[in-house]
């Protein structure tokens, strides 16, 4: 039976197709054609013969199909040339059928010639011969693999390995034609998105390619469309291979299937990004400042111009700060870049902030955030939170485990500087209850998002002092108070109370610090911070800082005093000598 | 419209300079350089007391027979200099002002990028695109 449409396009030899071949080819053609132009209606193609000549198969799906046949590329090129697609510039039905026949021939081991197609050939085989189950098995494996990939060290080797594994299981996946350079990465992203089902239709359309080309009875539209839900099961994904369904979706996506794939953020990646955001900025609805983000992204070891460009792309409102969706977009771009993707010219639509916000409902973020918060407490946030814990439970800090001495010494100078530079706290402390009446004047400081290392030190230092020397507290508090107020104007005032401070400070130089630090370690859990507790913490911070400053100055003072004494003595000695010598010189 | 656009830093070195690739680009560079003197003159002429009232747009700096040079200074003494073809008579003052405003906005966006160190050459693609749009529009 000849191909009816042969006349329409045909410059090729007349094709002789058996019934099964005819059916198979027409369905494949319909798929390819439908994928490209949305031609035939969404009805199941069961037994429908696509009216040939009304549609052409697009190069993309056809290329995938050919690759799925697992023939070497040279053979495929030959086939393409022979079938006439290159000549006419498109895959019409004739060309397509000829190509399929040639593929069958090649797979049977016959040389790729036009003569080969004249004989009886088996149906061409296209890669995906495994069952659904194996696909299912394949995907969770990649899932785990992908988890490894997400952090900043994209191990290309891993991705290659994965690629090999996946290749065995599935057909050669369609590589992103525009972004073909790293062949391992695109399937990666595809697979991840597949297994997560976030990219609903994305996953459905992509999954279509590895395993579509077997003559498969369409299962029906509803199943396909139901794969929209997140966590789509593999079965549904298979169902969604229905060309019609994919046609609709692809239409909607405006031919941006392949190029978009790496720019979609999967669930897993999203959670990771949110966690990282949380580590930089506790409030998910607020934003990260430019400098913080800069430090963070610089760790990715991309070049500065690239980071600059990524920032340009992701900071949509150009305000010098990143909100959560902007941050996720930037992070995703960095990850993509590290995986070898060239940076896009413009922000891909899937990375736009509105899109990201719409795609991921806020509640999800917050849930993820709260979950992640207890788990992942990066070091820089830990002292911050732990200190807050300290402050809130000030009264309970009677039991200090053995201290560690490392932190104190070097940080004193730092603490001094930080204290000196600190602006005087503004609002008056209303809650005197916090520190058992220690705080009268010192106003509250706004808590810093990322306190330096010295802060916990100084706070820890001051804290035990507060508790261990309650008797002296009353004395030292006025001292502190005066010290605080007098800090900018002059130093002498502090010297007045030097002896007291010195004694108190010298008593627990290192002991308190380590104790507090390790005590703090004991209480890692975050609590809800109330306004009063915030003020308490601020006040206590200020107190500790000032005390430490006092300590340093007192030490300095004592040293200078000693030097002064020595100099005095020298002077006396010299004067004596002068006296002795004078009668001589006068003469 | 513009034949050459330059962004000069406070210390009078160029942060960004771009001209339409005609025969003698160096000529434009020279014109921009000489226009800096005029800019400084205009700024100093205002006097310190009038700094707040000083308008950012300086207007026509000097005309040559083929070209006209316009200037604009920001409050941080970053100067924008634009060389326009004299034959383009349709270009009105308002249009020049709006072009400078766009330049200023793009420059601010570049500044907002934390990876941009003030004093570096401007390499932002968004900025380049904006300048391209200004240069290619009509000519």
XYZ file of C-alpha atoms in Angstrom:
726
model
C 0.000 0.000 0.000
C 1.495 3.200 -1.000
C 1.601 6.202 1.132
C -1.314 8.274 0.108
C 0.412 11.512 0.626
C 3.424 10.557 -1.274
C 2.177 12.595 -4.139
C 1.884 15.719 -2.109
C 5.460 16.192 -1.196
C 7.243 13.501 -2.838
C 10.470 13.656 -4.537
C 11.501 10.394 -2.993
C 11.000 6.909 -4.304
C 7.569 5.422 -3.907
C 7.309 3.818 -0.569
C 5.932 0.414 0.012
C 4.741 0.145 3.545
C 3.056 -2.707 5.198
C 0.020 -2.088 7.296
C 1.835 -2.223 10.558
C 4.512 0.007 9.248
C 1.967 2.411 7.951
C 0.259 2.588 11.264
C 3.436 2.955 13.204
C 4.890 5.557 10.958
C 1.799 7.621 10.790
C 1.501 7.658 14.484
C 5.093 8.630 14.932
C 4.732 11.289 12.358
C 1.638 12.576 13.966
C 3.468 12.775 17.217
C 6.322 14.665 15.784
C 4.124 16.867 13.750
C 1.714 17.415 16.558
C 4.483 18.285 18.896
C 5.652 20.951 16.585
C 2.657 22.615 15.191
C -0.216 21.479 17.334
C -1.797 20.137 14.252
C -4.235 17.381 14.788
C -6.782 17.653 17.521
C -6.252 16.335 20.959
C -8.084 13.158 20.361
C -6.371 9.905 20.924
C -4.591 8.841 17.834
C -5.893 5.354 17.976
C -5.881 4.229 14.467
C -6.177 7.721 13.122
C -4.280 8.350 10.040
C -3.057 11.836 10.093
C -3.936 13.472 6.865
C -0.538 13.629 5.399
C 0.621 16.729 3.801
C -1.143 18.880 6.312
C 1.628 18.899 8.795
C 5.323 18.713 8.939
C 7.307 17.252 11.692
C 9.534 19.715 13.429
C 13.193 19.091 13.527
C 13.321 18.894 17.289
C 11.080 15.931 17.939
C 12.285 14.260 14.839
C 15.855 14.619 15.920
C 14.956 13.150 19.256
C 13.225 10.305 17.632
C 16.180 9.582 15.477
C 18.495 9.722 18.393
C 16.219 7.387 20.235
C 16.851 4.891 17.527
C 20.342 4.593 18.914
C 22.024 4.795 15.614
C 25.330 6.539 15.288
C 25.088 10.178 14.301
C 26.717 9.705 10.952
C 24.096 7.201 10.041
C 21.420 9.586 11.108
C 22.927 12.292 8.967
C 22.976 9.993 6.035
C 19.409 9.070 6.607
C 18.374 12.660 6.851
C 20.047 13.446 3.606
C 18.691 10.470 1.818
C 15.167 10.938 2.863
C 15.190 14.328 1.303
C 14.512 16.408 4.348
C 17.645 18.376 3.819
C 16.731 19.023 0.276
C 13.280 20.267 0.931
C 14.168 21.729 4.273
C 11.532 20.075 6.366
C 10.266 16.690 7.327
C 7.184 16.167 5.327
C 5.356 12.898 5.604
C 7.257 11.362 2.758
C 10.594 12.354 4.096
C 9.626 11.179 7.490
C 8.472 7.815 6.359
C 11.510 7.328 4.233
C 13.649 8.249 7.155
C 11.902 5.771 9.378
C 12.312 3.088 6.840
C 15.969 3.876 6.553
C 16.299 3.727 10.274
C 14.737 0.332 10.258
C 17.147 -0.673 7.571
C 20.101 0.611 9.461
C 18.983 -1.126 12.587
C 18.719 -4.333 10.680
C 22.239 -3.878 9.561
C 21.541 -2.962 5.987
C 23.464 -0.133 4.434
C 21.644 3.130 4.314
C 20.601 3.384 0.751
C 17.452 4.178 -0.993
C 17.373 0.662 -2.284
C 17.208 -0.720 1.192
C 13.838 0.618 1.823
C 12.340 -1.297 -0.916
C 12.559 -4.548 0.895
C 10.602 -5.824 3.757
C 11.955 -4.524 6.973
C 11.006 -4.835 10.581
C 9.688 -1.820 12.352
C 12.335 0.605 13.451
C 13.128 0.339 17.086
C 13.382 3.322 19.299
C 15.280 3.290 22.522
C 12.768 3.141 25.276
C 12.227 -0.532 25.575
C 12.006 -0.715 29.317
C 8.820 -0.757 31.218
C 7.409 1.935 33.377
C 8.720 0.314 36.434
C 12.239 0.786 35.418
C 11.650 4.364 34.708
C 10.323 4.715 38.158
C 13.400 3.103 39.535
C 15.560 5.300 37.479
C 14.160 8.505 38.723
C 14.549 8.110 42.464
C 18.125 7.181 41.835
C 18.683 10.397 40.036
C 16.914 12.178 42.765
C 19.531 11.167 45.221
C 22.173 11.992 42.793
C 20.762 15.359 42.262
C 20.794 16.107 45.924
C 24.493 15.788 45.839
C 24.653 18.120 42.966
C 22.905 21.038 44.370
C 25.537 22.433 46.698
C 28.179 24.607 45.353
C 30.480 21.895 44.173
C 28.890 20.503 41.106
C 30.733 17.337 40.561
C 30.649 16.905 36.876
C 31.833 13.382 37.351
C 28.772 12.514 39.263
C 26.650 13.930 36.598
C 28.494 11.941 34.019
C 28.030 8.805 35.977
C 24.424 9.510 36.314
C 24.232 10.158 32.675
C 25.653 6.750 31.969
C 23.293 5.053 34.289
C 20.381 6.816 32.854
C 21.443 6.057 29.373
C 21.318 2.424 30.040
C 17.905 2.730 31.407
C 16.472 5.171 29.018
C 17.136 6.216 25.552
C 19.504 8.939 24.761
C 17.636 11.855 25.990
C 17.177 14.853 23.841
C 19.829 17.319 24.605
C 18.965 20.909 24.694
C 19.831 21.997 21.271
C 20.640 25.595 22.071
C 22.570 24.692 25.157
C 24.211 21.616 23.881
C 27.630 22.195 25.304
C 27.458 20.198 28.511
C 25.556 17.157 27.453
C 25.371 15.732 30.901
C 23.697 18.630 32.519
C 20.530 19.037 30.508
C 19.302 15.541 31.099
C 20.205 16.131 34.660
C 17.926 18.999 35.017
C 15.328 17.217 33.054
C 15.482 14.213 35.234
C 15.361 16.154 38.406
C 12.419 18.096 37.298
C 10.792 14.906 36.219
C 11.236 13.167 39.434
C 9.987 16.061 41.387
C 7.023 16.726 39.305
C 7.224 20.348 40.125
C 7.530 21.252 36.563
C 4.294 19.488 35.990
C 3.800 19.751 32.358
C 7.449 20.288 31.872
C 8.108 16.908 33.264
C 5.400 15.464 31.207
C 6.696 16.887 28.006
C 10.242 16.006 28.748
C 9.448 12.538 29.833
C 7.715 12.137 26.604
C 10.890 12.206 24.722
C 12.861 9.482 26.297
C 10.079 7.048 26.097
C 7.457 7.996 23.696
C 8.094 6.450 20.494
C 6.769 3.065 20.956
C 3.473 2.534 19.469
C 1.424 2.965 22.513
C -2.254 3.062 22.887
C -3.078 6.392 24.342
C -4.489 6.111 27.727
C -6.679 9.080 27.610
C -6.546 12.691 28.283
C -7.761 12.939 31.832
C -4.870 10.959 33.109
C -2.520 13.085 31.227
C -3.910 16.296 32.480
C -4.011 15.025 35.978
C -0.303 14.709 35.968
C -0.290 18.389 36.592
C -0.380 17.851 40.274
C 2.888 17.922 42.091
C 4.346 14.605 42.897
C 3.099 13.185 39.662
C 3.507 9.497 39.624
C 5.541 7.930 36.871
C 2.493 6.206 35.580
C 0.789 9.486 35.099
C 3.848 10.794 33.462
C 3.722 7.994 31.028
C 0.140 8.723 30.445
C 0.950 12.286 29.818
C 3.021 11.222 26.922
C -0.057 11.585 24.955
C 0.932 13.682 22.105
C -2.198 15.685 22.203
C -1.720 16.661 25.790
C 1.826 17.584 25.168
C 0.785 19.495 22.155
C -1.455 21.719 24.160
C 1.104 22.302 26.801
C 3.845 22.930 24.401
C 1.754 25.442 22.650
C 1.295 27.240 25.858
C 4.970 27.291 26.501
C 5.802 28.892 23.232
C 8.442 26.574 21.985
C 10.507 27.257 25.010
C 10.589 23.702 26.211
C 14.151 22.820 25.938
C 15.837 26.094 26.679
C 13.709 26.583 29.745
C 14.455 23.315 31.315
C 17.604 24.264 33.140
C 15.946 27.412 34.355
C 13.263 25.679 36.255
C 13.729 25.367 39.936
C 12.782 22.040 41.374
C 11.292 21.455 44.763
C 14.501 20.246 46.189
C 16.512 23.073 44.853
C 13.910 25.448 46.051
C 14.112 24.156 49.578
C 17.825 24.405 49.539
C 17.719 27.959 48.336
C 15.206 28.863 50.968
C 17.388 27.357 53.640
C 20.315 29.356 52.459
C 18.226 32.467 52.397
C 17.154 31.745 55.898
C 20.731 31.444 56.965
C 21.454 34.876 55.675
C 18.248 36.549 56.613
C 15.917 35.065 59.182
C 12.836 36.783 57.893
C 11.739 35.215 54.649
C 9.617 38.119 53.653
C 12.418 40.575 54.058
C 15.453 40.886 51.855
C 19.162 40.342 51.869
C 21.334 43.391 51.521
C 23.754 43.698 48.697
C 26.905 43.277 50.678
C 25.680 40.189 52.475
C 24.617 38.639 49.221
C 27.886 39.603 47.644
C 29.888 37.825 50.296
C 27.694 34.823 50.009
C 27.790 34.537 46.269
C 31.473 35.221 46.100
C 31.940 31.914 47.813
C 30.730 30.262 44.680
C 34.048 31.180 43.095
C 32.543 32.482 39.955
C 34.254 35.455 38.438
C 33.143 38.876 39.499
C 31.845 39.960 36.090
C 29.732 36.850 35.929
C 28.404 37.400 39.397
C 27.747 40.976 38.468
C 25.797 39.868 35.461
C 23.857 37.311 37.466
C 22.966 40.002 39.936
C 21.795 42.217 37.128
C 19.558 39.495 35.885
C 18.101 38.522 39.183
C 17.670 41.827 40.964
C 14.597 42.728 39.040
C 13.752 45.921 40.840
C 17.364 47.074 40.981
C 17.204 48.028 44.595
C 20.492 46.522 45.645
C 18.815 43.871 47.753
C 17.443 40.426 47.074
C 14.056 39.243 48.141
C 13.467 35.548 48.425
C 12.383 34.935 44.830
C 15.181 37.121 43.555
C 17.608 35.243 45.722
C 16.375 31.909 44.453
C 16.720 33.087 40.901
C 20.243 34.301 41.495
C 21.215 31.136 43.280
C 19.746 29.060 40.528
C 21.633 30.996 37.906
C 24.833 30.487 39.814
C 24.220 26.793 40.103
C 23.461 26.618 36.437
C 26.569 28.507 35.585
C 28.665 26.255 37.724
C 27.192 23.328 35.899
C 28.396 24.785 32.687
C 25.360 26.522 31.321
C 25.994 29.789 29.573
C 24.166 32.626 31.198
C 21.021 33.703 29.428
C 20.590 37.039 27.781
C 17.630 37.874 29.877
C 16.022 36.475 32.957
C 14.159 33.352 31.884
C 10.451 33.517 32.516
C 10.614 30.673 34.967
C 12.991 32.609 37.125
C 11.067 35.819 37.239
C 10.069 36.804 40.746
C 6.357 36.890 40.023
C 6.529 33.478 38.513
C 8.486 32.086 41.404
C 6.169 33.602 43.904
C 3.158 32.251 42.139
C 4.643 28.838 41.688
C 5.570 28.409 45.266
C 2.918 29.489 47.679
C 4.277 31.361 50.577
C 3.072 28.898 53.126
C 5.279 26.312 51.636
C 8.269 28.495 52.027
C 7.518 29.253 55.587
C 6.968 25.642 56.412
C 10.200 24.756 54.803
C 11.793 27.600 56.598
C 10.638 26.595 60.010
C 11.609 23.065 59.372
C 14.957 23.941 58.114
C 15.605 26.440 60.786
C 15.957 23.923 63.526
C 18.019 21.653 61.353
C 20.414 23.915 59.635
C 21.968 26.461 61.865
C 25.004 27.801 60.141
C 27.766 28.984 62.330
C 27.345 32.650 61.824
C 23.798 32.563 62.959
C 24.390 30.295 65.834
C 26.141 32.690 68.120
C 23.524 35.252 67.303
C 20.652 33.074 68.260
C 22.419 31.432 71.093
C 23.243 34.766 72.539
C 19.659 35.698 72.391
C 18.947 32.524 74.211
C 21.469 33.536 76.745
C 19.928 36.844 77.275
C 16.433 35.608 77.647
C 17.470 33.062 80.174
C 19.806 35.346 81.984
C 18.665 34.313 85.369
C 19.177 30.670 84.749
C 22.775 30.876 83.802
C 24.059 29.912 87.161
C 25.588 26.693 86.058
C 28.434 27.098 83.689
C 30.331 24.169 82.400
C 34.082 24.392 82.107
C 35.129 27.266 79.931
C 37.357 27.332 76.911
C 39.979 29.936 76.851
C 40.586 30.439 73.227
C 38.182 33.121 72.376
C 38.938 35.860 74.814
C 42.261 37.379 74.250
C 42.437 38.354 70.646
C 38.946 39.596 70.615
C 39.342 42.108 73.319
C 40.731 44.711 71.034
C 38.062 43.959 68.538
C 35.453 44.230 71.177
C 36.919 47.494 72.245
C 36.723 48.868 68.765
C 33.264 47.615 68.238
C 32.142 49.055 71.481
C 33.694 52.369 70.805
C 32.221 52.573 67.386
C 28.849 51.544 68.549
C 26.401 54.377 68.603
C 24.985 55.027 71.951
C 21.775 53.148 72.346
C 18.760 55.265 71.936
C 15.628 54.279 73.707
C 15.638 53.955 77.406
C 15.430 50.510 78.817
C 12.130 49.979 80.419
C 12.651 46.471 81.500
C 14.942 46.603 84.417
C 13.781 43.234 85.482
C 15.968 41.633 82.897
C 19.207 42.065 84.687
C 18.088 42.388 88.199
C 18.161 46.093 88.283
C 21.468 46.541 86.599
C 20.098 48.518 83.774
C 18.974 51.942 84.559
C 20.150 54.145 81.812
C 21.663 52.136 79.008
C 19.154 52.159 76.189
C 18.504 49.203 73.950
C 20.508 48.422 70.881
C 18.829 47.008 67.812
C 20.098 43.464 67.593
C 22.487 42.969 64.734
C 21.646 40.335 62.183
C 25.110 38.844 62.042
C 27.121 39.690 65.083
C 30.844 39.368 64.863
C 32.703 36.805 66.785
C 33.622 39.274 69.416
C 30.086 39.927 70.356
C 29.357 36.526 71.743
C 32.636 36.733 73.474
C 31.930 39.999 75.104
C 28.426 39.030 75.896
C 29.565 35.805 77.357
C 32.150 37.653 79.313
C 29.752 40.101 80.742
C 27.076 37.631 81.427
C 28.868 35.469 83.897
C 30.094 38.571 85.519
C 26.590 39.635 86.021
C 25.735 36.410 87.651
C 28.830 35.568 89.519
C 29.406 38.903 91.025
C 26.010 40.011 92.093
C 27.384 41.812 95.048
C 29.620 43.857 92.941
C 26.913 44.295 90.395
C 25.499 47.260 92.131
C 28.864 48.901 92.254
C 29.851 48.030 88.772
C 26.592 49.056 87.302
C 26.972 52.682 88.128
C 30.488 52.273 86.900
C 29.239 50.838 83.690
C 26.643 53.463 83.444
C 29.122 56.204 83.843
C 31.496 54.395 81.650
C 28.948 54.086 78.960
C 27.954 57.660 79.064
C 31.452 58.876 79.437
C 32.810 56.688 76.747
C 32.792 59.151 73.942
C 33.829 62.209 75.898
C 36.789 61.116 77.991
C 38.591 58.278 79.515
C 39.504 59.573 82.960
C 36.084 58.888 84.348
C 36.515 55.228 83.741
C 39.728 55.275 85.594
C 37.958 56.270 88.695
C 36.293 52.942 88.834
C 39.237 51.212 87.465
C 40.048 49.356 90.573
C 36.599 47.927 90.869
C 36.366 47.025 87.261
C 39.812 45.671 87.238
C 39.144 43.378 90.078
C 35.869 42.226 88.722
C 37.194 41.812 85.241
C 40.377 40.172 86.225
C 38.609 37.626 88.242
C 36.951 36.027 85.332
C 38.893 36.757 82.239
C 38.506 33.600 80.370
C 36.509 31.503 82.667
C 33.253 33.123 81.926
C 33.644 33.290 78.212
C 34.042 29.667 77.488
C 31.452 28.808 80.045
C 28.857 30.931 78.452
C 29.814 29.765 75.046
C 29.422 26.146 75.877
C 26.355 26.803 77.907
C 24.998 28.472 74.905
C 25.726 25.396 72.893
C 23.523 23.483 75.183
C 20.523 25.475 74.182
C 20.291 25.479 70.453
C 16.603 25.771 70.052
C 15.193 29.042 68.889
C 12.446 30.698 70.753
C 10.004 33.277 69.775
C 11.554 36.612 70.535
C 9.380 39.126 72.217
C 9.923 42.808 72.256
C 10.976 43.012 75.909
C 13.405 40.191 75.546
C 14.888 41.909 72.561
C 15.442 44.975 74.580
C 16.930 42.945 77.373
C 19.312 41.326 74.994
C 20.271 44.617 73.571
C 20.906 46.041 76.948
C 22.930 43.085 78.009
C 24.918 43.264 74.849
C 25.710 46.839 75.536
C 26.676 46.055 79.072
C 28.980 43.289 78.082
C 30.640 45.324 75.471
C 31.217 48.160 77.785
C 32.593 45.920 80.436
C 35.007 44.453 78.064
C 36.055 47.842 76.904
C 36.579 48.739 80.481
C 38.737 45.744 81.008
C 40.930 46.566 78.111
C 41.299 50.156 79.071
C 42.055 49.257 82.608
C 44.816 46.975 81.518
C 46.192 49.634 79.274
C 46.030 52.034 82.105
C 47.994 49.856 84.429
C 50.659 49.317 81.865
C 50.972 52.987 81.239
C 51.170 53.652 84.927
C 54.065 51.305 85.224
C 55.807 52.927 82.373
C 55.216 56.247 83.972
C 56.830 55.073 87.164
C 59.826 53.827 85.315
C 60.175 57.035 83.467
C 59.912 58.929 86.705
C 62.711 56.932 88.172
C 64.878 57.531 85.216
C 64.239 61.173 85.447
C 65.190 61.213 89.085
C 68.369 59.351 88.316
C 69.226 61.753 85.574
C 68.586 64.757 87.736
C 70.860 63.391 90.366
C 73.572 62.941 87.833
C 73.048 66.427 86.654
C 73.363 67.746 90.150
C 76.603 65.942 90.596
C 77.986 67.143 87.376
C 76.846 70.713 87.684
C 79.619 72.111 89.798
C 81.993 70.740 87.232
C 80.287 72.284 84.217
C 79.636 75.614 85.793
C 83.238 76.112 86.164
C 20.735 60.010 18.003
C 23.761 60.447 20.082
C 26.999 59.863 18.350
C 29.052 59.394 21.439
C 28.176 58.872 25.079
C 30.641 58.976 27.914
C 30.476 58.571 31.650
C 33.282 60.279 33.490
C 34.104 59.656 37.098
C 34.619 62.281 39.693
C 38.355 62.172 39.211
C 37.903 62.787 35.535
C 38.736 59.398 34.211
C 36.294 57.603 31.982
C 34.063 54.950 33.416
C 32.390 54.268 30.157
C 32.768 55.691 26.725
C 31.168 54.551 23.564
C 30.762 56.091 20.163
C 29.241 55.050 16.925
C 31.941 53.352 14.957
C 32.610 56.026 12.426
C 35.867 56.825 10.864
C 37.555 58.652 13.634
C 36.551 57.506 17.072
C 39.499 59.169 18.644
C 38.046 62.482 17.683
C 35.082 61.824 19.924
C 37.284 60.845 22.773
C 39.139 64.089 22.374
C 35.969 66.090 22.285
C 34.767 64.477 25.470
C 38.053 65.188 27.106
C 38.005 68.810 26.206
C 34.418 69.143 27.273
C 35.420 68.220 30.781
C 36.956 71.614 31.166
C 33.718 73.244 30.235
C 31.882 71.058 32.704
C 34.208 72.018 35.484
C 33.777 75.620 34.579
C 30.060 75.356 34.775
C 30.153 73.579 38.076
C 32.475 76.037 39.698
C 30.575 78.945 38.304
C 27.623 77.949 40.421
C 29.496 78.386 43.612
C 29.317 76.372 46.759
C 26.248 78.028 48.117
C 24.222 76.975 45.174
C 25.156 73.355 45.159
C 21.680 72.303 46.168
C 20.049 74.429 43.595
C 22.393 73.455 40.888
C 20.643 71.656 38.173
C 22.017 68.377 37.077
C 21.526 69.080 33.432
C 24.168 71.455 32.181
C 22.893 71.939 28.719
C 24.914 72.618 25.634
C 28.550 72.691 26.564
C 29.909 73.805 23.274
C 29.019 73.450 19.668
C 31.361 72.634 16.868
C 30.452 72.763 13.277
C 29.580 69.119 13.060
C 28.638 68.258 16.557
C 27.121 69.537 19.716
C 28.213 68.435 23.114
C 25.828 68.255 26.040
C 26.690 67.705 29.638
C 25.078 66.440 32.833
C 26.543 66.161 36.277
C 25.285 64.090 39.169
C 25.518 65.114 42.747
C 28.474 62.853 43.237
C 30.325 64.652 40.461
C 29.958 61.895 37.956
C 29.629 63.463 34.561
C 27.707 62.318 31.571
C 28.772 63.761 28.273
C 26.869 63.288 25.092
C 27.973 64.221 21.617
C 25.201 64.728 19.142
C 25.274 65.212 15.437
C 24.548 68.810 14.538
C 22.622 67.847 11.488
C 20.057 66.302 13.713
C 18.114 69.475 14.183
C 15.010 67.705 15.324
C 16.610 66.951 18.612
C 15.158 69.195 21.243
C 16.390 70.097 24.639
C 13.733 68.041 26.332
C 14.761 64.990 24.496
C 18.324 65.467 25.539
C 17.198 65.878 29.103
C 15.226 62.694 28.992
C 18.165 60.860 27.537
C 20.331 62.049 30.358
C 17.729 61.013 32.845
C 17.694 57.541 31.402
C 21.452 57.462 31.557
C 21.354 58.494 35.148
C 18.828 55.836 36.045
C 20.831 53.139 34.354
C 23.919 54.352 36.087
C 22.147 54.118 39.421
C 21.130 50.581 38.644
C 24.722 49.740 37.918
C 25.715 51.236 41.219
C 23.166 49.135 43.039
C 24.930 46.013 41.952
C 27.041 44.975 44.922
C 29.558 43.388 42.623
C 30.273 46.695 41.017
C 33.090 48.569 42.662
C 32.715 52.281 42.256
C 35.517 53.415 40.040
C 35.529 50.341 37.849
C 34.662 50.486 34.221
C 31.027 49.902 33.651
C 30.465 46.516 32.099
C 26.826 45.997 32.811
C 24.911 44.570 29.922
C 21.775 46.382 30.853
C 23.638 49.659 30.714
C 25.108 48.786 27.345
C 21.723 47.916 25.978
C 20.326 51.197 27.127
C 23.166 53.148 25.573
C 22.797 51.210 22.362
C 19.169 52.092 22.219
C 20.041 55.743 22.579
C 22.671 55.671 19.933
C 20.899 53.714 17.311
C 17.519 55.282 17.521
C 17.480 57.717 14.725
C 20.840 57.804 13.084
